[in-house]
CSV table of C-alpha atoms in Angstrom, one decimal:
chain,number,residue,atom,x,y,z
A,1,UNK,CA,5.1,39.5,-232.0
A,2,UNK,CA,5.7,38.7,-228.3
A,3,UNK,CA,9.1,37.6,-227.1
A,4,UNK,CA,9.4,36.2,-223.6
A,5,UNK,CA,11.8,34.6,-221.2
A,6,UNK,CA,10.5,33.9,-217.7
A,7,UNK,CA,9.3,37.1,-216.1
A,8,UNK,CA,10.6,39.3,-219.0
A,9,UNK,CA,8.5,40.1,-222.1
A,10,UNK,CA,8.9,42.2,-225.2
A,11,UNK,CA,5.8,43.2,-227.0
A,12,UNK,CA,4.7,45.9,-229.4
A,13,UNK,CA,4.4,49.3,-227.7
A,14,UNK,CA,0.8,50.6,-227.9
A,15,UNK,CA,-1.2,53.8,-227.5
A,16,UNK,CA,-2.9,52.3,-224.4
A,17,UNK,CA,0.5,52.2,-222.7
A,18,UNK,CA,0.5,55.9,-222.4
A,19,UNK,CA,-0.5,56.3,-218.8
A,20,UNK,CA,2.0,53.7,-217.5
A,21,UNK,CA,4.8,54.9,-219.9
A,22,UNK,CA,4.4,58.5,-218.7
A,23,UNK,CA,4.3,57.4,-215.0
A,24,UNK,CA,7.5,55.3,-215.4
A,25,UNK,CA,9.2,58.2,-217.3
A,26,UNK,CA,8.1,60.7,-214.6
A,27,UNK,CA,9.6,58.7,-211.8
A,28,UNK,CA,12.8,58.1,-213.7
A,29,UNK,CA,13.3,61.7,-215.1
A,30,UNK,CA,16.7,62.3,-213.3
A,31,UNK,CA,17.8,58.7,-214.0
A,32,UNK,CA,17.1,58.9,-217.8
A,33,UNK,CA,17.9,62.5,-218.7
A,34,UNK,CA,21.7,62.2,-219.1
A,35,UNK,CA,21.2,59.5,-221.7
A,36,UNK,CA,18.1,60.7,-223.6
A,37,UNK,CA,18.1,62.0,-227.2
A,38,UNK,CA,17.3,65.7,-227.5
A,39,UNK,CA,16.4,68.0,-230.4
A,40,UNK,CA,19.4,70.0,-231.7
A,41,UNK,CA,19.1,73.8,-232.2
A,42,UNK,CA,17.7,74.7,-235.6
A,43,UNK,CA,19.8,76.1,-238.4
A,44,UNK,CA,19.6,79.9,-238.7
A,45,UNK,CA,16.2,80.7,-240.0
A,46,UNK,CA,15.2,77.1,-239.9
A,47,UNK,CA,12.1,75.7,-238.2
A,48,UNK,CA,12.2,75.0,-234.4
A,49,UNK,CA,11.7,71.3,-233.9
A,50,UNK,CA,9.7,70.1,-230.9
A,51,UNK,CA,9.8,66.8,-229.0
A,52,UNK,CA,6.9,64.6,-230.1
A,53,UNK,CA,4.0,63.8,-227.9
A,54,UNK,CA,3.4,60.2,-226.9
A,55,UNK,CA,0.8,59.8,-229.6
A,56,UNK,CA,3.1,61.3,-232.2
A,57,UNK,CA,5.9,58.9,-231.1
A,58,UNK,CA,3.6,55.9,-231.4
A,59,UNK,CA,2.4,56.9,-234.9
A,60,UNK,CA,6.0,57.4,-236.0
A,61,UNK,CA,7.1,54.0,-234.5
A,62,UNK,CA,4.2,52.3,-236.2
A,63,UNK,CA,4.9,53.9,-239.6
A,64,UNK,CA,8.6,52.9,-239.4
A,65,UNK,CA,7.7,49.4,-238.3
A,66,UNK,CA,5.2,49.0,-241.2
A,67,UNK,CA,8.0,50.2,-243.6
A,68,UNK,CA,10.3,47.5,-242.2
A,69,UNK,CA,12.7,50.0,-240.8
A,70,UNK,CA,12.0,49.5,-237.0
A,71,UNK,CA,10.9,47.1,-234.3
A,72,UNK,CA,9.5,49.0,-231.3
A,73,UNK,CA,8.9,47.1,-228.1
A,74,UNK,CA,7.6,47.7,-224.6
A,75,UNK,CA,9.5,45.9,-221.9
A,76,UNK,CA,7.5,44.2,-219.2
A,77,UNK,CA,8.7,42.6,-216.0
A,78,UNK,CA,6.2,40.5,-214.1
A,79,UNK,CA,3.4,41.9,-216.3
A,80,UNK,CA,4.3,45.6,-215.6
A,81,UNK,CA,5.8,48.0,-218.1
A,82,UNK,CA,9.3,48.9,-217.1
A,83,UNK,CA,11.0,50.2,-220.2
A,84,UNK,CA,11.3,50.4,-223.9
A,85,UNK,CA,13.5,48.8,-226.5
A,86,UNK,CA,13.7,49.8,-230.2
A,87,UNK,CA,15.5,48.1,-233.0
A,88,UNK,CA,15.9,51.1,-235.4
A,89,UNK,CA,17.7,52.0,-238.6
A,90,UNK,CA,17.0,48.6,-240.1
A,91,UNK,CA,18.8,48.4,-243.5
A,92,UNK,CA,18.5,45.6,-246.0
A,93,UNK,CA,20.3,44.8,-249.2
A,94,UNK,CA,24.1,44.1,-248.8
A,95,UNK,CA,24.1,45.4,-245.1
A,96,UNK,CA,21.2,43.7,-243.3
A,97,UNK,CA,21.8,45.6,-240.0
A,98,UNK,CA,20.1,47.6,-237.3
A,99,UNK,CA,20.8,49.3,-234.0
A,100,UNK,CA,19.3,48.8,-230.6
A,101,UNK,CA,18.3,51.5,-228.2
A,102,UNK,CA,16.8,51.0,-224.8
A,103,UNK,CA,15.9,52.4,-221.4
A,104,UNK,CA,14.6,50.8,-218.2
A,105,UNK,CA,13.0,51.7,-214.9
A,106,UNK,CA,15.6,52.3,-212.2
A,107,UNK,CA,13.5,50.1,-209.8
A,108,UNK,CA,14.4,47.0,-211.8
A,109,UNK,CA,17.9,48.0,-212.9
A,110,UNK,CA,20.5,45.4,-211.9
A,111,UNK,CA,18.1,42.5,-212.0
A,112,UNK,CA,19.0,41.2,-215.5
A,113,UNK,CA,16.0,42.8,-217.1
A,114,UNK,CA,17.8,44.7,-219.8
A,115,UNK,CA,20.4,42.0,-220.8
A,116,UNK,CA,17.5,39.6,-221.1
A,117,UNK,CA,15.5,42.1,-223.2
A,118,UNK,CA,18.4,42.8,-225.5
A,119,UNK,CA,19.2,39.1,-225.9
A,120,UNK,CA,15.5,38.4,-226.9
A,121,UNK,CA,15.5,41.2,-229.4
A,122,UNK,CA,18.8,40.3,-231.0
A,123,UNK,CA,17.9,36.6,-231.3
A,124,UNK,CA,14.7,37.6,-233.0
A,125,UNK,CA,16.6,39.9,-235.4
A,126,UNK,CA,19.1,37.2,-236.3
A,127,UNK,CA,16.9,34.2,-236.4
A,128,UNK,CA,13.5,35.5,-237.5
A,129,UNK,CA,13.9,38.9,-239.2
A,130,UNK,CA,17.1,37.9,-241.0
A,131,UNK,CA,19.5,40.7,-240.0
A,132,UNK,CA,23.2,40.0,-240.0
A,133,UNK,CA,24.6,42.8,-237.7
A,134,UNK,CA,23.3,44.7,-234.6
A,135,UNK,CA,24.9,47.8,-233.2
A,136,UNK,CA,24.4,49.5,-229.8
A,137,UNK,CA,25.7,53.1,-229.4
A,138,UNK,CA,26.5,54.1,-225.9
A,139,UNK,CA,27.9,57.2,-224.3
A,140,UNK,CA,31.3,56.4,-222.6
A,141,UNK,CA,30.0,57.7,-219.3
A,142,UNK,CA,27.0,55.4,-219.3
A,143,UNK,CA,28.3,52.6,-217.1
A,144,UNK,CA,25.1,50.6,-216.6
A,145,UNK,CA,24.3,50.5,-220.3
A,146,UNK,CA,27.9,49.5,-221.2
A,147,UNK,CA,27.6,46.6,-218.7
A,148,UNK,CA,24.6,45.3,-220.6
A,149,UNK,CA,26.5,44.8,-223.8
A,150,UNK,CA,29.6,43.6,-222.1
A,151,UNK,CA,27.6,40.9,-220.3
A,152,UNK,CA,26.2,39.8,-223.7
A,153,UNK,CA,29.5,39.7,-225.4
A,154,UNK,CA,29.2,42.6,-227.9
A,155,UNK,CA,32.5,43.8,-229.4
A,156,UNK,CA,33.6,47.3,-228.8
A,157,UNK,CA,34.5,48.8,-232.2
A,158,UNK,CA,35.6,52.3,-231.4
A,159,UNK,CA,34.5,55.9,-230.7
A,160,UNK,CA,32.2,58.1,-232.9
A,161,UNK,CA,32.9,61.7,-231.9
A,162,UNK,CA,29.8,63.9,-231.4
A,163,UNK,CA,27.6,61.2,-232.8
A,164,UNK,CA,24.2,61.9,-231.3
A,165,UNK,CA,22.5,64.9,-229.7
A,166,UNK,CA,21.9,63.8,-226.1
A,167,UNK,CA,20.9,65.8,-223.0
A,168,UNK,CA,21.3,69.1,-224.9
A,169,UNK,CA,24.6,68.6,-226.7
A,170,UNK,CA,26.4,66.5,-229.4
A,171,UNK,CA,27.9,63.6,-227.5
A,172,UNK,CA,30.6,61.0,-228.2
A,173,UNK,CA,29.4,57.4,-228.4
A,174,UNK,CA,31.2,54.1,-228.2
A,175,UNK,CA,30.0,51.6,-230.8
A,176,UNK,CA,29.4,47.9,-229.8
A,177,UNK,CA,28.4,45.4,-232.4
A,178,UNK,CA,27.6,41.7,-232.9
A,179,UNK,CA,27.0,39.7,-236.1
A,180,UNK,CA,25.0,36.5,-236.5
A,181,UNK,CA,28.1,34.4,-236.8
A,182,UNK,CA,29.2,35.5,-233.4
A,183,UNK,CA,26.1,34.2,-231.6
A,184,UNK,CA,25.4,30.9,-233.4
A,185,UNK,CA,23.6,29.4,-230.4
A,186,UNK,CA,21.7,32.5,-229.6
A,187,UNK,CA,22.4,35.5,-227.4
A,188,UNK,CA,19.8,34.4,-224.8
A,189,UNK,CA,21.5,31.1,-224.3
A,190,UNK,CA,24.8,32.9,-223.9
A,191,UNK,CA,23.3,35.2,-221.3
A,192,UNK,CA,21.8,32.3,-219.4
A,193,UNK,CA,25.3,30.7,-219.1
A,194,UNK,CA,26.7,33.8,-217.3
A,195,UNK,CA,23.7,35.2,-215.5
A,196,UNK,CA,24.1,34.9,-211.7
A,197,UNK,CA,21.7,32.5,-210.1
A,198,UNK,CA,20.5,30.9,-213.3
A,199,UNK,CA,20.2,27.1,-213.1
A,200,UNK,CA,21.8,25.4,-216.0
A,201,UNK,CA,21.1,22.1,-217.8
A,202,UNK,CA,24.0,20.0,-219.1
A,203,UNK,CA,23.1,21.1,-222.6
A,204,UNK,CA,23.3,24.8,-221.8
A,205,UNK,CA,26.8,24.4,-220.2
A,206,UNK,CA,28.2,23.2,-223.5
């Protein structure tokens, strides 16, 4: 599926995105490294895990998407790939939840690209996919990422100590969450109401 709002588009990430994906990652290496997941050291005598190649990553994302456990998106701004957003850990049954992870090119940071992308993804999860709860897990030190969820009205639920292996160590993460009942009119509509410079119709101001 393709989700769009103005110049921002979410679409399935593809094998043919490899060249641009690598180029954006290379330019943003120092910008992204403090927040990127890493492979923890192996247990004594255990196998040494390696970071996947791009092709391996895409195969994994496709398999998880086909199994209904993940929604992997490329983020485009004005037709150019500028980041990635993944709804992962999708659980059905009595939970109906998932969690969102994302990164964006530093060149477009601060332009509302990521709040728009997250809002598009969450609205799709609530309204089309049928999920009830979305979480975003963020390192306390990651100010830009925290501002994304704060702008969108996610609740802060607390700290999970040493939750994920990031940048070479087990790191604490703050948990932000939103349920479908907390965004009855849609998260994109909420974001449009508070986004600087956005023209509003009388209906949107209600």
